[in-house]
Tab-separated table of N, CA and C in Angstrom:
chain	number	residue	atom	x	y	z
A	1	UNK	N	0.857	-1.174	0.000
A	1	UNK	CA	0.000	0.000	0.000
A	1	UNK	C	0.909	1.245	0.000
A	2	UNK	N	0.639	2.173	-0.901
A	2	UNK	CA	1.468	3.374	-0.947
A	2	UNK	C	0.956	4.409	0.060
A	3	UNK	N	1.702	5.483	0.223
A	3	UNK	CA	1.396	6.495	1.234
A	3	UNK	C	0.033	7.134	1.009
A	4	UNK	N	-0.304	7.399	-0.243
A	4	UNK	CA	-1.613	8.003	-0.535
A	4	UNK	C	-2.730	7.084	-0.082
A	5	UNK	N	-2.649	5.823	-0.441
A	5	UNK	CA	-3.679	4.862	-0.041
A	5	UNK	C	-3.754	4.720	1.474
A	6	UNK	N	-2.598	4.669	2.107
A	6	UNK	CA	-2.562	4.512	3.569
A	6	UNK	C	-3.203	5.708	4.263
A	7	UNK	N	-2.937	6.897	3.757
A	7	UNK	CA	-3.548	8.098	4.331
A	7	UNK	C	-5.054	8.122	4.067
A	8	UNK	N	-5.440	7.933	2.819
A	8	UNK	CA	-6.846	8.093	2.451
A	8	UNK	C	-7.747	6.991	2.979
A	9	UNK	N	-7.178	5.877	3.403
A	9	UNK	CA	-8.014	4.837	4.015
A	9	UNK	C	-8.554	5.293	5.371
A	10	UNK	N	-7.973	6.362	5.920
A	10	UNK	CA	-8.452	6.934	7.184
A	10	UNK	C	-9.733	7.746	7.014
A	11	UNK	N	-10.128	8.004	5.784
A	11	UNK	CA	-11.298	8.849	5.530
A	11	UNK	C	-12.561	8.254	6.134
A	12	UNK	N	-13.326	9.100	6.812
A	12	UNK	CA	-14.601	8.651	7.360
A	12	UNK	C	-15.753	9.006	6.429
A	13	UNK	N	-15.456	9.842	5.435
A	13	UNK	CA	-16.468	10.188	4.437
A	13	UNK	C	-15.770	10.775	3.220
A	14	UNK	N	-16.460	10.715	2.081
A	14	UNK	CA	-15.931	11.250	0.831
A	14	UNK	C	-17.042	11.997	0.108
A	15	UNK	N	-16.614	12.906	-0.780
A	15	UNK	CA	-17.571	13.648	-1.598
A	15	UNK	C	-16.870	14.062	-2.883
A	16	UNK	N	-17.634	14.342	-3.930
A	16	UNK	CA	-17.007	14.872	-5.143
A	16	UNK	C	-16.380	16.236	-4.842
A	17	UNK	N	-15.172	16.474	-5.350
A	17	UNK	CA	-14.494	17.750	-5.110
A	17	UNK	C	-15.327	18.928	-5.610
A	18	UNK	N	-16.104	18.717	-6.654
A	18	UNK	CA	-16.946	19.787	-7.202
A	18	UNK	C	-18.023	20.250	-6.212
A	19	UNK	N	-18.298	19.444	-5.202
A	19	UNK	CA	-19.302	19.779	-4.184
A	19	UNK	C	-18.639	20.128	-2.847
A	20	UNK	N	-17.411	20.615	-2.902
A	20	UNK	CA	-16.608	20.836	-1.690
A	20	UNK	C	-17.288	21.753	-0.685
A	21	UNK	N	-17.780	22.886	-1.099
A	21	UNK	CA	-18.362	23.847	-0.143
A	21	UNK	C	-19.511	23.229	0.644
A	22	UNK	N	-20.423	22.587	-0.048
A	22	UNK	CA	-21.565	21.973	0.629
A	22	UNK	C	-21.115	20.823	1.526
A	23	UNK	N	-20.204	20.015	1.028
A	23	UNK	CA	-19.748	18.852	1.798
A	23	UNK	C	-18.992	19.281	3.055
A	24	UNK	N	-18.119	20.278	2.942
A	24	UNK	CA	-17.371	20.757	4.112
A	24	UNK	C	-18.329	21.343	5.137
A	25	UNK	N	-19.313	22.098	4.700
A	25	UNK	CA	-20.311	22.654	5.630
A	25	UNK	C	-21.055	21.546	6.361
A	26	UNK	N	-21.426	20.515	5.636
A	26	UNK	CA	-22.141	19.390	6.247
A	26	UNK	C	-21.278	18.690	7.289
A	27	UNK	N	-20.012	18.457	6.966
A	27	UNK	CA	-19.111	17.770	7.901
A	27	UNK	C	-18.826	18.662	9.107
A	28	UNK	N	-18.687	19.968	8.896
A	28	UNK	CA	-18.504	20.884	10.037
A	28	UNK	C	-19.635	20.730	11.036
A	29	UNK	N	-20.853	20.716	10.537
A	29	UNK	CA	-22.012	20.577	11.413
A	29	UNK	C	-22.060	19.196	12.060
A	30	UNK	N	-21.755	18.174	11.289
A	30	UNK	CA	-21.797	16.790	11.770
A	30	UNK	C	-20.742	16.525	12.841
A	31	UNK	N	-19.527	17.043	12.661
A	31	UNK	CA	-18.410	16.766	13.562
A	31	UNK	C	-18.298	17.744	14.727
A	32	UNK	N	-18.992	18.883	14.629
A	32	UNK	CA	-18.896	19.900	15.679
A	32	UNK	C	-19.781	19.586	16.867
A	33	UNK	N	-19.638	20.428	17.903
A	33	UNK	CA	-20.499	20.259	19.069
A	33	UNK	C	-21.733	21.144	18.902
A	34	UNK	N	-22.564	21.186	19.920
A	34	UNK	CA	-23.822	21.931	19.824
A	34	UNK	C	-23.606	23.435	19.707
A	35	UNK	N	-22.498	23.942	20.226
A	35	UNK	CA	-22.262	25.384	20.229
A	35	UNK	C	-21.568	25.886	18.970
A	36	UNK	N	-20.725	25.038	18.385
A	36	UNK	CA	-20.005	25.492	17.196
A	36	UNK	C	-19.676	24.304	16.308
A	37	UNK	N	-19.480	24.593	15.057
A	37	UNK	CA	-19.109	23.544	14.121
A	37	UNK	C	-17.634	23.208	14.254
A	38	UNK	N	-17.257	22.107	13.668
A	38	UNK	CA	-15.854	21.701	13.658
A	38	UNK	C	-15.095	22.556	12.641
A	39	UNK	N	-13.780	22.492	12.709
A	39	UNK	CA	-12.918	23.255	11.817
A	39	UNK	C	-12.342	22.347	10.744
A	40	UNK	N	-12.379	22.838	9.510
A	40	UNK	CA	-11.812	22.110	8.383
A	40	UNK	C	-10.414	22.631	8.098
A	41	UNK	N	-9.443	21.724	8.060
A	41	UNK	CA	-8.072	22.038	7.653
A	41	UNK	C	-7.932	21.450	6.257
A	42	UNK	N	-7.860	22.323	5.268
A	42	UNK	CA	-7.920	21.878	3.876
A	42	UNK	C	-6.541	21.777	3.250
A	43	UNK	N	-6.365	20.741	2.425
A	43	UNK	CA	-5.110	20.594	1.700
A	43	UNK	C	-5.341	19.820	0.415
A	44	UNK	N	-4.463	20.086	-0.542
A	44	UNK	CA	-4.472	19.383	-1.820
A	44	UNK	C	-3.295	18.416	-1.802
A	45	UNK	N	-3.592	17.154	-1.924
A	45	UNK	CA	-2.556	16.121	-1.891
A	45	UNK	C	-1.771	16.137	-3.202
A	46	UNK	N	-0.448	16.167	-3.129
A	46	UNK	CA	0.330	16.118	-4.378
A	46	UNK	C	0.204	14.739	-5.022
A	47	UNK	N	0.569	14.671	-6.280
A	47	UNK	CA	0.468	13.388	-6.988
A	47	UNK	C	1.712	12.531	-6.822
A	48	UNK	N	2.832	13.142	-6.420
A	48	UNK	CA	4.083	12.397	-6.250
A	48	UNK	C	4.719	12.724	-4.905
A	49	UNK	N	5.558	11.834	-4.435
A	49	UNK	CA	6.312	12.025	-3.181
A	49	UNK	C	5.404	12.404	-2.011
A	50	UNK	N	4.287	11.709	-1.912
A	50	UNK	CA	3.263	12.053	-0.921
A	50	UNK	C	3.787	11.908	0.506
A	51	UNK	N	4.434	10.809	0.803
A	51	UNK	CA	4.916	10.584	2.173
A	51	UNK	C	5.900	11.672	2.593
A	52	UNK	N	6.867	11.985	1.747
A	52	UNK	CA	7.841	13.035	2.065
A	52	UNK	C	7.143	14.379	2.219
A	53	UNK	N	6.202	14.693	1.361
A	53	UNK	CA	5.472	15.964	1.451
A	53	UNK	C	4.688	16.054	2.756
A	54	UNK	N	4.014	14.962	3.108
A	54	UNK	CA	3.245	14.955	4.354
A	54	UNK	C	4.149	15.169	5.569
A	55	UNK	N	5.278	14.481	5.604
A	55	UNK	CA	6.169	14.568	6.763
A	55	UNK	C	6.958	15.876	6.802
A	56	UNK	N	7.437	16.327	5.652
A	56	UNK	CA	8.321	17.497	5.622
A	56	UNK	C	7.577	18.826	5.569
A	57	UNK	N	6.463	18.853	4.892
A	57	UNK	CA	5.764	20.125	4.672
A	57	UNK	C	4.479	20.244	5.484
A	58	UNK	N	3.637	19.213	5.408
A	58	UNK	CA	2.323	19.326	6.028
A	58	UNK	C	2.344	19.098	7.533
A	59	UNK	N	3.075	18.109	8.014
A	59	UNK	CA	3.076	17.787	9.446
A	59	UNK	C	3.500	18.968	10.317
A	60	UNK	N	4.602	19.648	10.024
A	60	UNK	CA	4.968	20.795	10.875
A	60	UNK	C	3.881	21.876	10.921
A	61	UNK	N	3.285	22.159	9.789
A	61	UNK	CA	2.228	23.179	9.740
A	61	UNK	C	0.984	22.731	10.478
A	62	UNK	N	0.621	21.464	10.316
A	62	UNK	CA	-0.570	20.949	10.984
A	62	UNK	C	-0.399	20.957	12.498
A	63	UNK	N	0.732	20.481	12.982
A	63	UNK	CA	0.962	20.466	14.429
A	63	UNK	C	0.942	21.886	14.987
A	64	UNK	N	1.598	22.813	14.320
A	64	UNK	CA	1.597	24.204	14.763
A	64	UNK	C	0.177	24.753	14.800
A	65	UNK	N	-0.596	24.486	13.760
A	65	UNK	CA	-1.977	24.958	13.709
A	65	UNK	C	-2.796	24.365	14.855
A	66	UNK	N	-2.723	23.060	15.030
A	66	UNK	CA	-3.518	22.396	16.062
A	66	UNK	C	-3.170	22.923	17.455
A	67	UNK	N	-1.896	23.002	17.746
A	67	UNK	CA	-1.466	23.471	19.058
A	67	UNK	C	-1.822	24.946	19.270
A	68	UNK	N	-1.688	25.762	18.236
A	68	UNK	CA	-1.984	27.193	18.339
A	68	UNK	C	-3.474	27.474	18.483
A	69	UNK	N	-4.294	26.624	17.863
A	69	UNK	CA	-5.735	26.863	17.862
A	69	UNK	C	-6.443	26.254	19.066
A	70	UNK	N	-5.706	25.525	19.900
A	70	UNK	CA	-6.311	24.914	21.078
A	70	UNK	C	-6.787	23.483	20.853
A	71	UNK	N	-6.612	22.967	19.653
A	71	UNK	CA	-6.982	21.576	19.355
A	71	UNK	C	-5.760	20.701	19.624
A	72	UNK	N	-5.415	20.602	20.882
A	72	UNK	CA	-4.147	19.996	21.309
A	72	UNK	C	-4.019	18.522	20.938
A	73	UNK	N	-2.780	18.145	20.616
A	73	UNK	CA	-2.453	16.746	20.378
A	73	UNK	C	-2.568	16.000	21.698
A	74	UNK	N	-2.949	14.770	21.747
A	74	UNK	CA	-3.191	13.869	20.635
A	74	UNK	C	-4.642	13.859	20.139
A	75	UNK	N	-5.577	14.489	20.864
A	75	UNK	CA	-6.994	14.349	20.510
A	75	UNK	C	-7.425	15.247	19.358
A	76	UNK	N	-6.817	16.432	19.241
A	76	UNK	CA	-7.074	17.340	18.114
A	76	UNK	C	-8.562	17.626	17.955
A	77	UNK	N	-9.240	17.812	19.081
A	77	UNK	CA	-10.688	17.967	19.084
A	77	UNK	C	-11.213	19.061	18.172
A	78	UNK	N	-12.277	18.730	17.472
A	78	UNK	CA	-12.977	19.702	16.655
A	78	UNK	C	-12.326	20.022	15.323
A	79	UNK	N	-11.298	19.273	14.928
A	79	UNK	CA	-10.624	19.549	13.654
A	79	UNK	C	-10.639	18.289	12.783
A	80	UNK	N	-10.999	18.489	11.526
A	80	UNK	CA	-10.907	17.417	10.539
A	80	UNK	C	-10.162	17.954	9.330
A	81	UNK	N	-9.582	17.052	8.570
A	81	UNK	CA	-8.880	17.441	7.353
A	81	UNK	C	-9.782	17.192	6.156
A	82	UNK	N	-9.824	18.174	5.275
A	82	UNK	CA	-10.509	18.057	3.995
A	82	UNK	C	-9.405	17.921	2.957
A	83	UNK	N	-9.213	16.710	2.470
A	83	UNK	CA	-8.076	16.394	1.607
A	83	UNK	C	-8.568	16.192	0.171
A	84	UNK	N	-8.137	17.092	-0.689
A	84	UNK	CA	-8.465	16.985	-2.102
A	84	UNK	C	-7.442	16.073	-2.773
A	85	UNK	N	-7.918	15.008	-3.385
A	85	UNK	CA	-7.059	14.080	-4.119
A	85	UNK	C	-7.786	13.755	-5.421
A	86	UNK	N	-7.277	14.292	-6.511
A	86	UNK	CA	-7.963	14.125	-7.780
A	86	UNK	C	-9.304	14.825	-7.734
A	87	UNK	N	-10.347	14.146	-8.176
A	87	UNK	CA	-11.675	14.762	-8.193
A	87	UNK	C	-12.520	14.366	-6.984
A	88	UNK	N	-11.857	13.871	-5.937
A	88	UNK	CA	-12.552	13.448	-4.723
A	88	UNK	C	-12.033	14.214	-3.512
A	89	UNK	N	-12.955	14.577	-2.639
A	89	UNK	CA	-12.631	15.218	-1.370
A	89	UNK	C	-12.797	14.163	-0.278
A	90	UNK	N	-11.742	13.958	0.500
A	90	UNK	CA	-11.726	12.947	1.564
A	90	UNK	C	-11.717	13.667	2.906
A	91	UNK	N	-12.540	13.201	3.831
A	91	UNK	CA	-12.596	13.792	5.164
A	91	UNK	C	-11.953	12.838	6.165
A	92	UNK	N	-10.943	13.360	6.898
A	92	UNK	CA	-10.193	12.566	7.863
A	92	UNK	C	-10.147	13.321	9.187
A	93	UNK	N	-10.252	12.617	10.275
A	93	UNK	CA	-10.126	13.257	11.591
A	93	UNK	C	-8.653	13.595	11.834
A	94	UNK	N	-8.397	14.790	12.324
A	94	UNK	CA	-7.022	15.254	12.542
A	94	UNK	C	-6.259	14.295	13.450
A	95	UNK	N	-6.901	13.783	14.481
A	95	UNK	CA	-6.204	12.877	15.411
A	95	UNK	C	-5.706	11.629	14.699
A	96	UNK	N	-6.478	11.107	13.741
A	96	UNK	CA	-6.070	9.911	13.006
A	96	UNK	C	-4.866	10.200	12.105
A	97	UNK	N	-4.881	11.374	11.472
A	97	UNK	CA	-3.773	11.760	10.594
A	97	UNK	C	-2.502	11.983	11.406
A	98	UNK	N	-2.618	12.690	12.522
A	98	UNK	CA	-1.450	12.945	13.366
A	98	UNK	C	-0.882	11.635	13.896
A	99	UNK	N	-1.739	10.711	14.262
A	99	UNK	CA	-1.271	9.408	14.754
A	99	UNK	C	-0.497	8.664	13.660
A	100	UNK	N	-1.022	8.651	12.444
A	100	UNK	CA	-0.336	7.987	11.338
A	100	UNK	C	1.010	8.653	11.050
A	101	UNK	N	1.032	9.979	10.983
A	101	UNK	CA	2.269	10.687	10.679
A	101	UNK	C	3.277	10.573	11.822
A	102	UNK	N	2.800	10.444	13.034
A	102	UNK	CA	3.685	10.187	14.169
A	102	UNK	C	4.383	8.839	13.984
A	103	UNK	N	3.622	7.838	13.583
A	103	UNK	CA	4.207	6.512	13.329
A	103	UNK	C	5.227	6.586	12.201
A	104	UNK	N	4.870	7.237	11.105
A	104	UNK	CA	5.769	7.334	9.959
A	104	UNK	C	7.054	8.076	10.315
A	105	UNK	N	6.937	9.119	11.124
A	105	UNK	CA	8.107	9.946	11.443
A	105	UNK	C	8.961	9.341	12.553
A	106	UNK	N	8.368	8.459	13.348
A	106	UNK	CA	9.078	7.911	14.493
A	106	UNK	C	9.116	8.866	15.671
A	107	UNK	N	8.325	9.935	15.608
A	107	UNK	CA	8.281	10.919	16.688
A	107	UNK	C	7.028	10.708	17.537
A	108	UNK	N	7.206	10.794	18.847
A	108	UNK	CA	6.065	10.690	19.754
A	108	UNK	C	5.246	11.975	19.682
A	109	UNK	N	4.067	11.964	20.292
A	109	UNK	CA	3.238	13.180	20.342
A	109	UNK	C	3.985	14.307	21.053
A	110	UNK	N	4.662	13.986	22.135
A	110	UNK	CA	5.431	14.999	22.868
A	110	UNK	C	6.538	15.583	21.984
A	111	UNK	N	7.200	14.718	21.234
A	111	UNK	CA	8.265	15.197	20.336
A	111	UNK	C	7.696	16.053	19.207
A	112	UNK	N	6.531	15.681	18.685
A	112	UNK	CA	5.893	16.498	17.650
A	112	UNK	C	5.570	17.894	18.192
A	113	UNK	N	4.997	17.949	19.395
A	113	UNK	CA	4.676	19.240	20.012
A	113	UNK	C	5.914	20.084	20.212
A	114	UNK	N	6.967	19.449	20.719
A	114	UNK	CA	8.199	20.172	21.002
A	114	UNK	C	8.853	20.678	19.718
A	115	UNK	N	8.878	19.848	18.705
A	115	UNK	CA	9.559	20.198	17.465
A	115	UNK	C	8.763	21.197	16.612
A	116	UNK	N	7.438	20.993	16.521
A	116	UNK	CA	6.643	21.760	15.566
A	116	UNK	C	5.601	22.695	16.182
A	117	UNK	N	5.407	22.596	17.499
A	117	UNK	CA	4.422	23.442	18.145
A	117	UNK	C	4.861	24.891	18.190
A	118	UNK	N	3.951	25.785	18.619
A	118	UNK	CA	4.289	27.213	18.690
A	118	UNK	C	5.494	27.458	19.581
A	119	UNK	N	6.298	28.401	19.208
A	119	UNK	CA	7.511	28.728	19.980
A	119	UNK	C	7.223	29.854	20.946
């Protein structure tokens, strides 16, 4: 299984990319609590070197965002990823993605926070 497949198998729902606005709004409401909707962290998956891109480019930004916004690791509450891959939009829970990337990187949650969290 390649990195793209391994990542996208974490998706809890999918939608056509052409319907992104409606689908993201629906997932925000579905995943959020009664007071507020969940937050979508959107990204376009590259077609090549996916694992390296996820670890080198996306992981540091995601950890910084999660820690800065109060969606602390490891639970990453209230945040899901909207991942565009081809003509499909995949929805993944941030905690599942961080857990997978932690395994791939060999870094613990504490090490991810220390290395990539807000300074």
